[in-house]
mmCIF file of C-alpha atoms in Angstrom:
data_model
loop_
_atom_site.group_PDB
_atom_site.id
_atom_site.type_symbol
_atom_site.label_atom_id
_atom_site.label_comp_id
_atom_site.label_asym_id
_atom_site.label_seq_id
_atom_site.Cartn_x
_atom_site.Cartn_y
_atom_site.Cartn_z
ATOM 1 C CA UNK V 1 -13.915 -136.563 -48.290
ATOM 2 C CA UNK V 2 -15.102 -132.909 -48.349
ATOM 3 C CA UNK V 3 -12.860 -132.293 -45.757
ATOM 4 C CA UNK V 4 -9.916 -133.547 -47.242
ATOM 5 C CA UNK V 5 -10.708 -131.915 -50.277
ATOM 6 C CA UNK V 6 -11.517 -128.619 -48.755
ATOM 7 C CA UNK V 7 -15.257 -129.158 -50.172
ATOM 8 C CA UNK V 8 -14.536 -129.941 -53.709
ATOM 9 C CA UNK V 9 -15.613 -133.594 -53.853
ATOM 10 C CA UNK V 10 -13.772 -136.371 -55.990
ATOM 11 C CA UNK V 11 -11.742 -135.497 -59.253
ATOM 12 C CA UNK V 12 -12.192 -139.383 -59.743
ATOM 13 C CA UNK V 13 -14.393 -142.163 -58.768
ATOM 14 C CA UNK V 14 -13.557 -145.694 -59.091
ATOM 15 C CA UNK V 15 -17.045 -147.848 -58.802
ATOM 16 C CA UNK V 16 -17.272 -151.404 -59.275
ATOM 17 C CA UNK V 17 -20.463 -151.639 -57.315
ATOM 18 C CA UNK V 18 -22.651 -149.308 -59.261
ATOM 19 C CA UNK V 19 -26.731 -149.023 -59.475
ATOM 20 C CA UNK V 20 -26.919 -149.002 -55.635
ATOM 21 C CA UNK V 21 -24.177 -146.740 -54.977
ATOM 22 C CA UNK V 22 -24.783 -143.842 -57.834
ATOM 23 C CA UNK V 23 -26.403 -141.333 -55.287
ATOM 24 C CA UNK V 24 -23.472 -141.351 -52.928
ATOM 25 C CA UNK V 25 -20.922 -140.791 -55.545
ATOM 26 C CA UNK V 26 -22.849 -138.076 -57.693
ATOM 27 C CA UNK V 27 -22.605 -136.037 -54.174
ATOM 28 C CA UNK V 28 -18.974 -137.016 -53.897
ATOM 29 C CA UNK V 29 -18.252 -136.019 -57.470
ATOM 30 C CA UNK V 30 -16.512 -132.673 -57.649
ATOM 31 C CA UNK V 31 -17.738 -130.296 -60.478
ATOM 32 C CA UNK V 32 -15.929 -131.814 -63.981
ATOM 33 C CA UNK V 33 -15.342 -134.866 -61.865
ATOM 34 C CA UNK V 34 -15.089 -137.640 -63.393
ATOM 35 C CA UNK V 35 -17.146 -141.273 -62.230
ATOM 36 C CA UNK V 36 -15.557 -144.570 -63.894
ATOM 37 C CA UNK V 37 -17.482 -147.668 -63.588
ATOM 38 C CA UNK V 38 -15.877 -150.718 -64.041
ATOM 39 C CA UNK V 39 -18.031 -153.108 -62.933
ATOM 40 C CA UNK V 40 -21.867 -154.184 -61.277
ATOM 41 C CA UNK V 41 -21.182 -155.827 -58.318
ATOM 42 C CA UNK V 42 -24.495 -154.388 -56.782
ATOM 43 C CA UNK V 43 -27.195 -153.956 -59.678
ATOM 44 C CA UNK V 44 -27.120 -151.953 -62.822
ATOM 45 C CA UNK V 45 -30.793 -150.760 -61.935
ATOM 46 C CA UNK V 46 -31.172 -146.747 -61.305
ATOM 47 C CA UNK V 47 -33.954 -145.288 -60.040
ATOM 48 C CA UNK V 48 -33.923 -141.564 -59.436
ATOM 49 C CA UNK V 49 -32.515 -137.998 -61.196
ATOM 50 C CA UNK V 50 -28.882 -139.529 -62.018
ATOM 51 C CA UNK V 51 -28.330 -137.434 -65.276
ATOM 52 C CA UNK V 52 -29.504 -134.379 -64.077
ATOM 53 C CA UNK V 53 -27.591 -134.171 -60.476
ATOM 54 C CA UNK V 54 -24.465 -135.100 -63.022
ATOM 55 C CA UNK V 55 -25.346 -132.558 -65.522
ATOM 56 C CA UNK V 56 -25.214 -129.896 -62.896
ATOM 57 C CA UNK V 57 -21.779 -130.830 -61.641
ATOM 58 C CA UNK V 58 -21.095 -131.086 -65.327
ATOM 59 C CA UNK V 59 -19.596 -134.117 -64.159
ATOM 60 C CA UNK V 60 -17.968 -137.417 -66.541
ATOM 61 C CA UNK V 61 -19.496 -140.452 -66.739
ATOM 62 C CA UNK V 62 -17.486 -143.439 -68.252
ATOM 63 C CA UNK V 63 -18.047 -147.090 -68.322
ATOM 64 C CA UNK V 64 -16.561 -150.122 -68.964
ATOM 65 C CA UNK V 65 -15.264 -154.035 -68.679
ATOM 66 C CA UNK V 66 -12.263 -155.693 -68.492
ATOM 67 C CA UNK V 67 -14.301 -159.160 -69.498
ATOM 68 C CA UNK V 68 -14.572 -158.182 -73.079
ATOM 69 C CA UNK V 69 -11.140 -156.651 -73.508
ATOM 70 C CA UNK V 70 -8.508 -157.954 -75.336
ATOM 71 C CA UNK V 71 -5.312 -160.267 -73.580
ATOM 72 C CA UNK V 72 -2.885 -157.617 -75.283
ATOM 73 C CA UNK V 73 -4.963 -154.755 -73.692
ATOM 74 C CA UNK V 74 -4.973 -156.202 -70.544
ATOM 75 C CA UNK V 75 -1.311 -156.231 -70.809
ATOM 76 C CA UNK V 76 -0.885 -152.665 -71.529
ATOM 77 C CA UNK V 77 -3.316 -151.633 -69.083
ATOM 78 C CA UNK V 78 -0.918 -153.579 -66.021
ATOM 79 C CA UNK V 79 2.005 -152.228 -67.605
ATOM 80 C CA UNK V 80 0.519 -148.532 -67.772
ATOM 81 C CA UNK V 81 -0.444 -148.683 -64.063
ATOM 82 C CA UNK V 82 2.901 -150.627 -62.698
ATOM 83 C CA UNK V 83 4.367 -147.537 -63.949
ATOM 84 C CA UNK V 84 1.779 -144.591 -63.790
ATOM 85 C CA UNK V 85 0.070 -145.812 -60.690
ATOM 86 C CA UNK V 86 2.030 -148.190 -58.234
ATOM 87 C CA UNK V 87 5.047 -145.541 -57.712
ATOM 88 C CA UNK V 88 2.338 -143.546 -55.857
ATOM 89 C CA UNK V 89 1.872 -146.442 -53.376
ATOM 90 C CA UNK V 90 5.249 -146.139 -52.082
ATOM 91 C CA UNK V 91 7.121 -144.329 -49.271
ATOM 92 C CA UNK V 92 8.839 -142.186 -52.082
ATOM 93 C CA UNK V 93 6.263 -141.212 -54.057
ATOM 94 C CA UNK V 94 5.735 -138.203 -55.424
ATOM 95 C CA UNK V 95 1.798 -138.195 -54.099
ATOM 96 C CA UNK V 96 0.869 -140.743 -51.652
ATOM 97 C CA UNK V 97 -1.737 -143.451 -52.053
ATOM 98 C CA UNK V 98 -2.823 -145.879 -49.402
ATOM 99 C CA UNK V 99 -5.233 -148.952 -49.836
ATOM 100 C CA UNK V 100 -7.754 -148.690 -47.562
ATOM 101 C CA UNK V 101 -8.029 -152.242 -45.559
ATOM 102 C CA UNK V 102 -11.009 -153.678 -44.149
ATOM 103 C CA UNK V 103 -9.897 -156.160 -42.191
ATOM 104 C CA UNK V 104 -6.557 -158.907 -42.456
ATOM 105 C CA UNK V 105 -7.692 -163.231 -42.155
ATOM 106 C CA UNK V 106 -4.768 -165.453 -41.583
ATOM 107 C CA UNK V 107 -5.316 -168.319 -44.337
ATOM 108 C CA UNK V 108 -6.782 -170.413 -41.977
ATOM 109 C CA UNK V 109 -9.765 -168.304 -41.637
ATOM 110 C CA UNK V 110 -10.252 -167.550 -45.884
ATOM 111 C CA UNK V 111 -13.972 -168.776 -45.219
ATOM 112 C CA UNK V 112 -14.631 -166.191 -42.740
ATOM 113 C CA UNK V 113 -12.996 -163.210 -45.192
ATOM 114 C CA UNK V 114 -14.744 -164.446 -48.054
ATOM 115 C CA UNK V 115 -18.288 -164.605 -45.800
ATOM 116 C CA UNK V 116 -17.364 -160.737 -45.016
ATOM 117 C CA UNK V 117 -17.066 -159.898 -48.382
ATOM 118 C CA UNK V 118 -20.186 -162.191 -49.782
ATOM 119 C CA UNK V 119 -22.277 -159.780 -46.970
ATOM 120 C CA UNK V 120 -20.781 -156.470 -48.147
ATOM 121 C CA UNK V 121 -19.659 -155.834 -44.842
ATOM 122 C CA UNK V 122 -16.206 -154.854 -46.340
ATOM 123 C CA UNK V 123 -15.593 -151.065 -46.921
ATOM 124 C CA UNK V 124 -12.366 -151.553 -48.262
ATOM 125 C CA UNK V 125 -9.962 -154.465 -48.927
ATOM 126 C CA UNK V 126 -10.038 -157.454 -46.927
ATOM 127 C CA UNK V 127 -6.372 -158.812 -46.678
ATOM 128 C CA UNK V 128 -5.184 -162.485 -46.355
ATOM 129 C CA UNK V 129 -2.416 -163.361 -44.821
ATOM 130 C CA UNK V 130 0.026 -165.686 -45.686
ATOM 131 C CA UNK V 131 2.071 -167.988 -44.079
ATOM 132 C CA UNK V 132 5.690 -167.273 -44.189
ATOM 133 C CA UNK V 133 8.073 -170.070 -45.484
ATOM 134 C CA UNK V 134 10.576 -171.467 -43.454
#
């Protein structure tokens, strides 16, 4: 990451794991970064000097859930990122975004891919493939 970002750390971090993971991304974080957690799929627990380390990068914290939210903002939300976000995943776009994949599981094996991800052995998406129609 530093590398890629000539040592400036993240503008933006995306964390649905949270508690466990809040060291690594405050060192990510890029001064006036900003950290968005979405989600506790680890544990909301923090032990350590979280608001300080932030403070120095002067760095944004935001939270919140998609559970509680509204089915019309939901709506706007998919709309805003078919159109703000998804042109970035393609060929064309004017910045380019990749997914980063884990691993790909034909069908067959969904128990296996859904083993990987119940043992957070993922780091990234874990794709399933499948079967073409004929």
């Amino acid at each position: 990451l530093f590398r890629s970002t000539k040592g400036a750390g993240a503008d933006v971090i995306l964390d649905c794991i949270s508690g466990s993971n809040w060291e690594k991304n405050v060192h990510c974080l890029g001064t006036d970064g900003r950290w968005i957690v979405y989600g506790l799929m680890g544990t909301g627990e923090i032990k350590g000097d979280l608001f300080s380390k932030l403070l120095r990068k002067r760095g944004n914290l935001l939270c919140s859930q998609l559970r509680s939210r509204t089915h019309k903002y939901k709506e706007e939300l998919v709309a805003a990122f078919t159109k703000e976000a998804l042109p970035h995943f393609s060929p064309n776009g004017l910045m380019q975004l990749r997914p980063v994949v884990d691993s790909v599981y034909p069908l067959q094996d969904i128990g296996d891919a859904h083993r990987r991800m119940e043992e957070n052995k993922n780091t990234g998406k874990i794709i399933i493939e499948m079967p073409t129609s004929s």
